[in-house]
Amino acid sequence: MTSPEPSAGDPSGSVDFIRERIMADNESGTYGGRVQTRFPPEPNGYLHIGHAKAICLNFALAEEFGGTVRLRMDDTNPLTEDTDFIAGIEQDIAWLGFEPDGPTVFASDYFEQLYQWAESLIERGLAYVDDQDAETISAGRGGFGQKGTDSPWRDRSTEENLGQFRQMRDGAFDEGEKVLRAKIDMNSPNMWLRDPILYRIRKVAHYRTEDHWCIYPTYDWAHGQSDAIEGVTHSLCTLEFDVHRPLYEWCLDQLDLPNDRPQQIEFARLNITHTITSKRKLARLVDEGHVDGWDDPRMPTLRGLRRRGYPPAAIRAFMDHIGVARVDGTVEIELLESFVRTELNQSALRRMAVLRPLKVIITNWPEGQTDWLEGIENPEDPEAGTRQIPFTGELWIEQDDFKVEPPPKYYRLTPGREVRLRAGYFITAQDHVLDDDGNVIEVHCTYDPESRGGQAPDGRKVKSTIHWVSADHAVDGQVALYDRLFTDPYPTGHDDVDPLDFVNPASREVLVDVKLEPVLEHTPLGDVVQFERLGYFAHDPDQPMLFHRTVGLRDEWARIQKRKQSGG
Ligand code: ATP
Ligand code: MG
């Protein structure tokens, strides 16, 4: 478990290691006080909550240090990339609340420069064309404490290498027949320096460069050089790349750079319990039909969270809170949800909705009369004002809120008991109707006309307040309730078990006979409201009167903290 390190926004004033580094660079004048970061997604899927951490960090650093930040598509792999993902990624970043400096840039725009630089390596004896197949190359690398074996092609002449490399570019060879490797050190303790592959033959059209190229640079040959071309100063990436850093630096050191040499800094990836943050695995959830798509409200993608009703401000506040660390860990999803709840508590208007309706008849209600009651829009925001709620002699309440034989500590409606209707009247259950199977299908109550607004003039107390909707005015709707997408808190944490084996088959429950307060018909698509006593619900962006439960009302995070403190 990560114990979150404080970020710069931390009131204790402590500063994380990345900010420390930048401050030191500014002090020593390494980049002349310049700070330039980038967010470099591979456009092979939509962004997820893990990416949001990298985005928040890169944008925050640029902002704090008066620098710039660009969005760069790391599109060196022609097989999996797609323009739809690019537009989606741009939208997701804008939704999260960030605007990159300048237009989106593309690693594929640097293919020619990268190629020229590769030739310059060859000319200086620093790269060679290897005819071995992938398996032989991999075996030749050796292992930890085990020497590598030189390729028989390692000492090809410069002329031959250049000729061969140009022929690779011109399509003279098949895929897998040859690669270009850097000539570094086959016995380096760092495996990445054992003559890493710089170019592979891929006879596939690229979505941008089309069929101009049939050789494509590897991540290691493209990334640092792309940073250098753009003038990036601090190139942040996740921890698994720390072993690549010597190679990142080696490549840059061999070249005549147009800008200062960028530096790679690694930070811990964000992992969250009960979910996964890997595009490849998220793509499997979509492709194998576990979810409806990348924007399914159960997905930890930004478009999924948006549909679910997560406010971008809550995601930003969460990222600020967890800060950056140098050790991988997993953050409880309940912590993220507590930020969502805190934000929505401030912003969401209060509404009433009955998810599993049970009819209540007020037997002493004047026939045909409608009373318009006043409901508070948002107790956290007096400026939000009030709304009118219709009250009539036929209401819907939750089936759960009436029990013929109440269990202990059940204070809601039972035969003979009086309860308060939210913003309405006190009612007392007098009688009920059962169907042939013994289910309650109707409750008959009397109301106290003196208790309008929820206070009895004699000051008598009731033990509970329940929500309701006038049957005459109710609008029909649907609600989707969600449980964790993965039953296991660490779906990727088990050796030899496919994380998708932990997909929760009951992660969604759709209720189709929901009775909604009429004003909900005017809730803009995509808006989030609070259904009193039930949680926060987001109006689906496309389907009117479908509401997704964003989070419940109970603070699960506080409960977890309490349990931890008491050692339970
Ligand atoms: P995935 O495994 O989901 O495909 P990735 O690292 O391959 O992730 P990229 O599109 O290459 O995906 O990532 C873009 C940027 O986002 C990189 O700088 C990467 O380090 C960062 N990033 C990706 N996942 C996370 C995460 N879980 N936490 C923090 N940063 C992340
Ligand atoms: Mg990647």
Coordinates of C-alpha atoms and ligand atoms in Angstrom, one line a residue:
M1 CA 0.0 0.0 0.0
T2 CA 1.3 3.4 -0.8
S3 CA 1.6 5.8 2.0
P4 CA 1.1 8.9 -0.2
E5 CA 4.0 11.3 -0.2
P6 CA 3.1 15.0 0.0
S7 CA 3.1 17.0 -3.2
A8 CA 4.1 20.6 -3.6
G9 CA 0.5 21.6 -2.8
D10 CA 0.9 20.0 0.6
P11 CA 0.4 22.5 3.4
S12 CA 3.4 21.1 5.3
G13 CA 5.5 22.7 2.6
S14 CA 7.5 19.7 1.8
V15 CA 8.4 19.2 -1.8
D16 CA 8.6 15.9 -3.8
F17 CA 11.7 14.6 -5.5
I18 CA 10.7 15.8 -8.9
R19 CA 10.1 19.3 -7.8
E20 CA 13.3 19.2 -5.9
R21 CA 15.2 18.2 -9.1
I22 CA 13.6 20.9 -11.1
M23 CA 14.4 23.5 -8.5
A24 CA 18.0 22.3 -8.4
D25 CA 18.2 22.5 -12.2
N26 CA 16.8 26.0 -12.1
E27 CA 19.4 27.0 -9.5
S28 CA 22.3 25.5 -11.4
G29 CA 21.0 26.9 -14.7
T30 CA 21.0 23.5 -16.4
Y31 CA 18.2 24.6 -18.8
G32 CA 18.5 28.3 -18.3
G33 CA 15.5 28.2 -16.0
R34 CA 13.4 26.6 -18.7
V35 CA 10.9 23.8 -17.7
Q36 CA 9.2 21.8 -20.5
T37 CA 7.3 18.6 -19.9
R38 CA 5.2 16.5 -22.2
F39 CA 2.5 13.9 -21.9
P40 CA 3.3 11.1 -24.4
P41 CA 0.5 8.6 -24.8
E42 CA 0.6 5.8 -27.4
P43 CA -2.7 6.2 -29.4
N44 CA -3.6 2.6 -29.0
G45 CA -6.5 3.1 -26.5
Y46 CA -8.2 5.7 -24.5
L47 CA -6.8 7.2 -21.4
H48 CA -7.3 5.7 -17.9
I49 CA -7.0 7.0 -14.4
G50 CA -3.3 6.0 -14.3
H51 CA -2.7 8.4 -17.2
A52 CA -4.5 11.1 -15.3
K53 CA -1.8 10.9 -12.7
A54 CA 0.9 11.5 -15.4
I55 CA -1.2 14.3 -17.0
C56 CA -1.9 16.1 -13.7
L57 CA 1.8 15.9 -12.8
N58 CA 3.2 17.1 -16.1
F59 CA 0.7 20.0 -16.3
A60 CA 1.1 21.0 -12.7
L61 CA 4.9 21.2 -13.1
A62 CA 4.7 23.3 -16.2
E63 CA 2.2 25.6 -14.4
E64 CA 4.2 25.8 -11.2
F65 CA 7.5 26.6 -12.9
G66 CA 6.2 28.8 -15.6
G67 CA 7.0 26.3 -18.2
T68 CA 5.2 24.6 -21.1
V69 CA 3.7 21.1 -21.6
R70 CA 2.9 19.4 -24.9
L71 CA 0.8 16.5 -25.9
R72 CA 2.8 14.1 -28.0
M73 CA 1.4 11.0 -29.6
D74 CA 4.1 8.3 -29.1
D75 CA 3.0 6.7 -32.4
T76 CA 6.0 4.6 -33.5
N77 CA 4.1 1.3 -33.6
P78 CA 2.1 1.1 -36.8
L79 CA 0.1 -2.0 -35.8
T80 CA -2.2 -0.7 -33.0
E81 CA -2.7 3.0 -33.6
D82 CA -5.7 4.8 -34.7
T83 CA -6.8 8.4 -35.3
D84 CA -10.0 7.8 -33.3
F85 CA -7.9 7.4 -30.2
I86 CA -6.1 10.6 -30.9
A87 CA -9.3 12.7 -30.9
G88 CA -10.4 10.8 -27.8
I89 CA -7.2 11.5 -26.0
E90 CA -7.4 15.2 -26.8
Q91 CA -11.0 15.3 -25.5
D92 CA -10.2 13.4 -22.4
I93 CA -7.3 15.8 -21.5
A94 CA -9.6 18.8 -22.1
W95 CA -12.3 17.3 -19.9
L96 CA -9.8 16.7 -17.2
G97 CA -9.2 20.5 -17.3
F98 CA -5.9 20.9 -19.1
E99 CA -4.9 22.6 -22.3
P100 CA -1.5 21.7 -23.8
D101 CA 0.7 24.4 -25.2
G102 CA 0.4 24.4 -28.9
P103 CA -1.0 21.7 -31.1
T104 CA -0.6 18.0 -30.6
V105 CA 2.8 16.7 -31.9
F106 CA 3.6 13.3 -33.2
A107 CA 6.7 11.1 -32.8
S108 CA 6.0 9.9 -36.3
D109 CA 6.8 13.5 -37.5
Y110 CA 10.4 12.8 -36.5
F111 CA 10.8 9.6 -38.5
E112 CA 13.1 11.2 -41.1
Q113 CA 15.2 12.9 -38.4
L114 CA 15.4 9.6 -36.4
Y115 CA 16.5 7.8 -39.6
Q116 CA 19.2 10.3 -40.3
W117 CA 20.5 10.1 -36.8
A118 CA 20.5 6.3 -37.1
E119 CA 22.7 6.6 -40.2
S120 CA 25.0 8.9 -38.3
L121 CA 25.4 6.2 -35.7
I122 CA 26.3 3.7 -38.4
E123 CA 28.8 6.1 -39.9
R124 CA 30.6 6.3 -36.5
G125 CA 30.6 2.5 -36.0
L126 CA 27.9 2.8 -33.3
A127 CA 25.2 0.7 -34.9
Y128 CA 25.0 -2.4 -37.1
V129 CA 22.5 -4.4 -39.1
D130 CA 22.0 -7.8 -37.5
D131 CA 20.7 -10.7 -39.6
Q132 CA 19.9 -12.9 -36.6
D133 CA 16.3 -13.7 -35.8
A134 CA 14.5 -12.3 -32.8
E135 CA 15.0 -15.4 -30.7
T136 CA 18.7 -15.7 -31.4
I137 CA 19.2 -12.0 -30.6
S138 CA 17.3 -12.4 -27.3
A139 CA 19.3 -15.5 -26.4
G140 CA 22.5 -13.8 -27.3
R141 CA 21.8 -11.1 -24.7
G142 CA 22.6 -13.5 -21.9
G143 CA 21.2 -12.7 -18.5
F144 CA 22.0 -11.3 -15.1
G145 CA 25.5 -12.4 -14.2
Q146 CA 25.8 -14.1 -17.5
K147 CA 27.7 -12.7 -20.4
G148 CA 26.2 -11.8 -23.8
T149 CA 27.4 -13.3 -27.1
D150 CA 28.4 -11.1 -29.9
S151 CA 26.4 -11.3 -33.0
P152 CA 28.3 -12.7 -36.0
W153 CA 27.2 -9.5 -37.8
R154 CA 28.5 -7.1 -35.1
D155 CA 31.6 -6.2 -37.0
R156 CA 30.2 -5.5 -40.4
S157 CA 31.9 -2.6 -42.2
T158 CA 30.4 0.8 -42.1
E159 CA 29.7 0.7 -45.9
E160 CA 28.0 -2.7 -45.6
N161 CA 25.9 -1.5 -42.7
L162 CA 24.8 1.7 -44.4
G163 CA 24.0 -0.2 -47.6
Q164 CA 22.0 -2.8 -45.7
F165 CA 20.2 -0.2 -43.6
R166 CA 19.2 1.7 -46.7
Q167 CA 17.9 -1.5 -48.3
M168 CA 15.9 -2.2 -45.1
R169 CA 14.3 1.2 -45.5
D170 CA 13.7 0.6 -49.2
G171 CA 11.8 -2.7 -48.5
A172 CA 14.4 -5.1 -49.8
F173 CA 13.9 -7.5 -46.9
D174 CA 11.1 -9.3 -45.2
E175 CA 9.9 -8.6 -41.6
G176 CA 12.2 -10.2 -39.1
E177 CA 15.0 -10.7 -41.6
K178 CA 17.1 -7.9 -40.2
V179 CA 17.2 -5.3 -37.5
L180 CA 19.4 -2.3 -36.7
R181 CA 21.1 -2.6 -33.3
A182 CA 23.1 0.0 -31.4
K183 CA 26.7 -1.2 -30.8
I184 CA 27.2 -0.6 -27.1
D185 CA 28.3 -3.4 -24.8
M186 CA 27.3 -7.0 -24.9
N187 CA 28.5 -7.5 -21.3
S188 CA 26.9 -4.5 -19.7
P189 CA 25.2 -5.3 -16.4
N190 CA 22.3 -3.3 -17.8
M191 CA 20.6 -5.6 -20.3
W192 CA 19.2 -2.6 -22.2
L193 CA 22.7 -1.6 -23.2
R194 CA 23.5 -5.0 -24.7
D195 CA 23.2 -3.8 -28.2
P196 CA 19.5 -2.8 -28.1
I197 CA 17.4 -2.9 -31.3
L198 CA 16.8 0.5 -32.8
Y199 CA 14.8 -0.4 -35.9
R200 CA 12.6 -3.2 -37.0
I201 CA 11.1 -4.0 -40.4
R202 CA 7.3 -3.8 -40.4
K203 CA 5.6 -4.0 -43.7
V204 CA 2.5 -2.2 -42.4
A205 CA 1.1 1.1 -43.3
H206 CA 1.2 3.7 -40.5
Y207 CA -2.0 5.7 -39.9
R208 CA -0.1 9.0 -40.5
T209 CA 3.0 8.2 -42.6
E210 CA 1.0 5.6 -44.6
D211 CA 3.4 3.4 -46.6
H212 CA 6.3 5.8 -46.6
W213 CA 8.2 3.7 -44.1
C214 CA 8.6 0.0 -43.7
I215 CA 11.1 0.3 -40.9
Y216 CA 10.0 1.7 -37.5
P217 CA 12.1 2.9 -34.6
T218 CA 11.8 1.3 -31.2
Y219 CA 10.6 3.1 -28.2
D220 CA 14.1 3.5 -27.0
W221 CA 15.3 5.0 -30.2
A222 CA 12.3 7.4 -30.6
H223 CA 11.5 8.6 -27.1
G224 CA 14.5 10.6 -25.9
Q225 CA 15.2 12.0 -29.4
S226 CA 11.6 13.2 -29.6
D227 CA 12.1 14.8 -26.3
A228 CA 15.3 16.5 -27.5
I229 CA 13.7 17.6 -30.8
E230 CA 10.9 19.4 -28.9
G231 CA 13.2 20.9 -26.3
V232 CA 11.7 18.9 -23.4
T233 CA 13.7 19.4 -20.2
H234 CA 12.2 17.0 -17.7
S235 CA 10.9 13.8 -19.3
L236 CA 8.7 12.0 -16.7
C237 CA 7.8 8.4 -17.0
T238 CA 6.8 5.5 -14.8
L239 CA 9.3 3.5 -12.8
E240 CA 9.6 0.5 -15.1
F241 CA 11.6 2.7 -17.4
D242 CA 14.4 3.3 -14.9
V243 CA 16.3 0.5 -16.4
H244 CA 16.0 2.2 -19.8
R245 CA 17.5 5.5 -18.5
P246 CA 21.2 4.6 -19.3
L247 CA 20.1 3.8 -22.9
Y248 CA 18.0 7.0 -23.1
E249 CA 21.1 8.9 -22.1
W250 CA 23.5 6.9 -24.3
C251 CA 21.4 7.7 -27.4
L252 CA 21.3 11.4 -26.7
D253 CA 25.0 11.5 -25.9
Q254 CA 25.8 10.2 -29.4
L255 CA 23.8 12.9 -31.2
D256 CA 24.2 16.5 -32.1
L257 CA 21.1 17.8 -30.3
P258 CA 19.1 20.8 -31.4
N259 CA 18.3 21.6 -27.7
D260 CA 19.7 20.9 -24.2
R261 CA 19.8 17.3 -23.3
P262 CA 16.5 16.3 -21.7
Q263 CA 16.6 14.1 -18.6
Q264 CA 14.3 11.2 -17.8
I265 CA 12.8 11.1 -14.3
E266 CA 10.8 8.1 -13.1
F267 CA 7.9 8.1 -10.7
A268 CA 5.6 5.3 -9.4
R269 CA 2.6 4.3 -11.5
L270 CA -0.8 4.7 -10.0
N271 CA -2.5 1.5 -9.2
I272 CA -6.0 1.4 -7.7
T273 CA -7.6 -1.5 -5.9
H274 CA -10.4 -3.5 -7.7
T275 CA -9.4 -2.2 -11.0
I276 CA -6.7 -2.3 -13.7
T277 CA -4.7 0.4 -15.3
S278 CA -3.3 -1.1 -18.5
K279 CA -4.6 -0.2 -21.9
R280 CA -4.0 -3.6 -23.2
K281 CA -6.1 -5.3 -20.5
L282 CA -8.7 -2.6 -20.7
A283 CA -8.9 -3.3 -24.4
R284 CA -9.5 -6.9 -23.6
L285 CA -12.4 -6.0 -21.3
V286 CA -14.0 -4.2 -24.3
D287 CA -13.1 -6.8 -26.9
E288 CA -14.2 -9.8 -24.8
G289 CA -17.5 -8.1 -24.0
H290 CA -17.2 -7.7 -20.2
V291 CA -18.2 -4.1 -20.6
D292 CA -20.2 -2.1 -23.2
G293 CA -17.2 -0.1 -24.4
W294 CA -14.3 2.1 -23.4
D295 CA -16.8 4.6 -22.0
D296 CA -18.8 2.0 -19.9
P297 CA -19.3 3.6 -16.5
R298 CA -17.5 0.7 -14.9
M299 CA -14.3 1.4 -16.8
P300 CA -11.4 3.3 -15.1
T301 CA -11.0 5.2 -18.3
L302 CA -11.5 8.9 -18.3
R303 CA -14.5 8.5 -20.6
G304 CA -15.9 5.8 -18.4
L305 CA -15.5 7.9 -15.3
R306 CA -17.0 10.9 -17.0
R307 CA -20.1 8.9 -17.9
R308 CA -20.1 7.6 -14.3
G309 CA -20.3 11.2 -13.1
Y310 CA -16.8 11.7 -11.7
P311 CA -16.1 15.4 -11.5
P312 CA -12.7 16.3 -13.1
A313 CA -12.0 18.5 -10.1
A314 CA -12.3 15.4 -7.8
I315 CA -9.7 13.5 -9.9
R316 CA -7.3 16.4 -9.8
A317 CA -7.7 16.8 -6.0
F318 CA -7.1 13.1 -5.6
M319 CA -3.9 13.2 -7.6
D320 CA -2.7 16.2 -5.7
H321 CA -3.4 14.4 -2.4
I322 CA -1.6 11.2 -3.3
G323 CA 1.4 13.0 -4.7
V324 CA 4.3 11.4 -6.4
A325 CA 6.4 8.5 -5.0
R326 CA 9.3 6.5 -6.0
V327 CA 7.9 3.2 -4.9
D328 CA 5.1 1.4 -6.6
G329 CA 2.0 0.9 -4.5
T330 CA -1.7 0.6 -4.7
V331 CA -4.2 3.2 -3.6
E332 CA -7.6 2.1 -2.3
I333 CA -10.5 2.9 -4.6
E334 CA -12.4 4.1 -1.6
L335 CA -10.0 7.0 -1.3
L336 CA -10.6 8.1 -4.8
E337 CA -14.4 7.8 -4.2
S338 CA -14.1 10.0 -1.1
F339 CA -12.8 12.8 -3.3
V340 CA -15.6 12.3 -5.7
R341 CA -18.1 12.4 -2.8
T342 CA -16.6 15.5 -1.3
E343 CA -16.8 17.3 -4.6
L344 CA -20.3 16.2 -5.4
N345 CA -21.5 17.1 -2.0
Q346 CA -20.7 20.7 -2.8
S347 CA -22.1 20.8 -6.3
A348 CA -24.9 18.2 -6.7
L349 CA -28.5 19.3 -6.5
R350 CA -30.7 17.2 -4.2
R351 CA -33.5 15.2 -5.7
M352 CA -35.8 12.4 -4.8
A353 CA -36.1 9.1 -6.7
V354 CA -37.6 5.8 -5.7
L355 CA -35.6 2.9 -7.1
R356 CA -37.9 0.0 -6.1
P357 CA -41.3 1.5 -5.8
L358 CA -44.1 0.6 -3.3
K359 CA -47.4 2.5 -3.4
V360 CA -48.5 4.5 -0.5
I361 CA -52.1 5.8 -0.3
I362 CA -52.8 8.7 2.1
T363 CA -56.3 7.8 3.1
N364 CA -57.2 11.2 4.6
W365 CA -55.7 13.3 1.8
P366 CA -58.3 15.6 0.2
E367 CA -59.3 14.0 -3.1
G368 CA -57.6 15.4 -6.2
Q369 CA -55.5 17.9 -4.3
T370 CA -51.8 18.7 -5.1
D371 CA -49.7 20.5 -2.6
W372 CA -46.4 22.1 -3.8
L373 CA -43.8 21.7 -1.1
E374 CA -40.5 23.4 -0.9
G375 CA -37.3 21.4 -1.2
I376 CA -33.8 22.7 -0.6
E377 CA -31.7 22.4 -3.7
N378 CA -28.4 22.0 -2.0
P379 CA -27.8 22.5 1.8
E380 CA -24.1 23.1 1.0
D381 CA -24.9 26.0 -1.3
P382 CA -27.6 28.4 -0.1
E383 CA -27.4 30.2 -3.5
A384 CA -28.8 27.2 -5.2
G385 CA -32.2 28.1 -3.6
T386 CA -35.3 25.8 -3.5
R387 CA -37.5 23.8 -5.8
Q388 CA -41.2 22.9 -5.8
I389 CA -42.1 19.3 -5.1
P390 CA -45.6 18.0 -5.8
F391 CA -47.3 16.0 -3.0
T392 CA -50.6 14.1 -3.6
G393 CA -52.6 11.3 -2.0
E394 CA -50.7 8.6 -3.9
L395 CA -47.0 8.3 -3.4
W396 CA -44.1 6.0 -4.2
I397 CA -41.7 5.0 -1.4
E398 CA -39.0 2.4 -1.4
Q399 CA -40.1 -1.2 -0.8
D400 CA -37.3 -1.3 1.8
D401 CA -38.8 1.5 3.8
F402 CA -41.8 -0.5 4.9
K403 CA -41.7 -3.7 6.8
V404 CA -44.7 -5.6 8.3
E405 CA -42.4 -7.3 10.7
P406 CA -39.5 -5.0 11.4
P407 CA -36.1 -6.3 12.4
P408 CA -34.5 -4.8 15.5
K409 CA -33.4 -1.2 15.1
Y410 CA -35.6 -0.7 12.1
Y411 CA -37.1 2.8 12.5
R412 CA -38.7 3.3 9.2
L413 CA -42.4 2.7 8.3
T414 CA -44.1 -0.3 10.0
P415 CA -47.7 -0.9 10.9
G416 CA -48.8 1.8 13.4
R417 CA -45.5 3.8 13.2
E418 CA -45.2 7.5 12.2
V419 CA -42.3 8.7 10.0
R420 CA -41.4 11.9 8.2
L421 CA -41.6 12.2 4.5
R422 CA -38.6 14.3 3.3
A423 CA -39.7 18.0 2.9
G424 CA -43.3 16.8 3.3
Y425 CA -45.6 15.5 6.1
F426 CA -45.6 13.0 8.9
I427 CA -47.4 9.8 7.9
T428 CA -48.5 6.8 10.0
A429 CA -49.0 3.4 8.5
Q430 CA -52.5 2.1 9.2
D431 CA -52.9 -0.8 6.9
H432 CA -51.4 -2.7 4.0
V433 CA -52.4 -4.9 1.1
L434 CA -50.6 -8.1 0.2
D435 CA -50.6 -9.9 -3.1
D436 CA -51.2 -13.7 -3.5
D437 CA -47.5 -14.4 -2.7
G438 CA -47.6 -12.4 0.5
N439 CA -45.7 -9.4 -0.9
V440 CA -46.8 -6.0 0.3
I441 CA -48.1 -4.1 -2.7
E442 CA -49.8 -1.1 -1.1
V443 CA -49.5 0.7 2.3
H444 CA -52.4 2.8 3.6
C445 CA -51.4 5.7 5.7
T446 CA -52.8 8.8 7.3
Y447 CA -51.0 12.1 7.3
D448 CA -50.9 14.9 9.8
P449 CA -51.9 18.1 8.0
E450 CA -50.2 20.1 10.7
S451 CA -46.8 18.6 9.9
R452 CA -46.3 20.3 6.6
G453 CA -42.6 20.8 5.9
G454 CA -41.6 18.1 8.3
Q455 CA -42.3 19.6 11.8
A456 CA -45.2 18.7 14.0
P457 CA -46.6 21.7 15.9
D458 CA -46.6 19.8 19.2
G459 CA -42.9 19.1 18.7
R460 CA -43.3 15.3 18.7
K461 CA -40.4 13.4 17.2
V462 CA -40.2 10.7 14.6
K463 CA -37.2 8.4 14.3
S464 CA -36.8 8.5 10.6
T465 CA -37.2 10.5 7.4
I466 CA -37.8 8.7 4.1
H467 CA -37.9 9.8 0.5
W468 CA -40.9 9.6 -1.8
V469 CA -42.3 10.7 -5.1
S470 CA -45.8 11.7 -6.0
A471 CA -47.3 8.9 -8.1
D472 CA -49.3 11.3 -10.3
H473 CA -46.2 13.4 -11.1
A474 CA -43.5 10.7 -11.2
V475 CA -41.4 10.4 -14.3
D476 CA -40.3 6.9 -15.2
G477 CA -36.6 6.3 -15.5
Q478 CA -33.8 3.7 -15.1
V479 CA -31.0 3.5 -12.8
A480 CA -27.7 1.6 -13.1
L481 CA -26.1 0.5 -9.8
Y482 CA -22.5 -0.5 -9.8
D483 CA -20.3 -2.8 -7.8
R484 CA -16.6 -3.3 -8.2
L485 CA -15.5 -4.4 -11.7
F486 CA -13.1 -6.8 -10.2
T487 CA -13.9 -8.9 -7.1
D488 CA -10.2 -9.1 -6.1
P489 CA -8.6 -6.0 -4.8
Y490 CA -5.4 -6.8 -6.7
P491 CA -6.5 -8.4 -10.0
T492 CA -3.1 -8.1 -11.5
G493 CA -1.3 -9.2 -8.4
H494 CA -1.6 -13.0 -8.8
D495 CA 1.0 -15.1 -10.6
D496 CA -0.4 -17.4 -13.3
V497 CA -4.0 -16.0 -12.9
D498 CA -5.5 -14.0 -15.7
P499 CA -6.8 -10.7 -14.1
L500 CA -9.9 -11.0 -16.2
D501 CA -10.8 -14.1 -14.2
F502 CA -11.7 -11.7 -11.4
V503 CA -14.2 -9.8 -13.4
N504 CA -17.3 -9.4 -11.2
P505 CA -20.3 -10.9 -13.0
A506 CA -22.6 -8.8 -10.9
S507 CA -20.8 -5.4 -11.4
R508 CA -24.0 -3.8 -12.8
E509 CA -27.6 -3.9 -11.8
V510 CA -30.1 -2.0 -13.9
L511 CA -33.4 -1.1 -12.3
V512 CA -36.0 -0.3 -15.0
D513 CA -39.0 0.8 -12.9
V514 CA -37.6 3.8 -11.2
K515 CA -39.9 6.7 -10.1
L516 CA -38.3 10.1 -10.4
E517 CA -39.2 13.5 -9.1
P518 CA -40.6 15.4 -12.1
V519 CA -37.9 18.1 -12.0
L520 CA -35.4 15.4 -13.0
E521 CA -36.8 15.5 -16.5
H522 CA -35.0 18.9 -16.8
T523 CA -31.7 17.7 -15.5
P524 CA -29.2 18.3 -18.3
L525 CA -27.7 15.1 -19.8
G526 CA -24.4 14.4 -18.1
D527 CA -25.2 16.3 -14.9
V528 CA -24.8 14.7 -11.5
V529 CA -27.5 15.0 -8.8
Q530 CA -27.9 13.5 -5.4
F531 CA -30.8 11.2 -4.9
E532 CA -31.6 11.7 -1.3
R533 CA -30.4 8.7 0.9
L534 CA -29.3 6.8 -2.2
G535 CA -26.1 8.4 -3.5
Y536 CA -24.9 10.6 -6.4
F537 CA -26.3 9.8 -9.8
A538 CA -25.1 10.9 -13.2
H539 CA -27.6 11.5 -16.0
D540 CA -26.4 9.5 -18.9
P541 CA -24.9 11.8 -21.6
D542 CA -26.9 10.1 -24.4
Q543 CA -29.9 8.3 -22.9
P544 CA -32.4 10.6 -21.2
M545 CA -33.8 9.4 -17.8
L546 CA -31.0 6.8 -17.4
F547 CA -29.0 7.6 -14.2
H548 CA -25.7 5.9 -13.2
R549 CA -24.8 5.7 -9.5
T550 CA -21.5 7.5 -9.3
V551 CA -20.9 6.7 -5.6
G552 CA -23.0 6.0 -2.6
L553 CA -23.4 8.4 0.3
R554 CA -21.5 6.5 2.9
D555 CA -17.9 7.4 3.4
E556 CA -16.3 4.0 3.0
W557 CA -12.8 5.5 3.3
A558 CA -13.4 6.9 6.8
R559 CA -14.6 3.4 7.8
I560 CA -11.5 1.8 6.4
Q561 CA -9.3 4.3 8.2
K562 CA -11.1 3.7 11.5
R563 CA -10.7 0.0 11.0
K564 CA -7.0 0.4 10.3
Q565 CA -6.6 2.6 13.4
S566 CA -8.2 0.1 15.7
G567 CA -6.0 -2.6 14.2
G568 CA -9.0 -4.5 12.8
Ligands
ATP1 P1 -0.6 1.1 -20.6 O1 0.1 0.0 -19.9 O2 -2.0 1.5 -20.0 O3 -0.7 0.9 -22.1 P2 1.4 2.8 -21.1 O4 2.5 3.3 -20.2 O5 1.9 1.8 -22.1 O6 0.3 2.3 -20.2 P3 1.2 5.2 -22.6 O7 0.1 5.6 -23.5 O8 2.5 4.8 -23.2 O9 0.6 3.9 -21.8 O10 1.4 6.2 -21.4 C1 1.5 7.5 -21.5 C2 2.1 8.1 -20.3 O11 1.3 7.8 -19.2 C3 3.5 7.5 -20.0 O12 4.3 8.6 -19.6 C4 3.2 6.6 -18.9 O13 4.3 6.5 -18.1 C5 2.0 7.3 -18.1 N1 1.2 6.3 -17.4 C6 0.6 5.2 -18.0 N2 0.0 4.5 -17.0 C7 0.3 5.1 -15.8 C8 -0.1 4.9 -14.5 N3 -0.8 3.8 -14.1 N4 0.3 5.7 -13.5 C9 1.0 6.8 -13.9 N5 1.4 7.1 -15.1 C10 1.0 6.3 -16.1
MG2 MG 3.6 2.7 -23.4

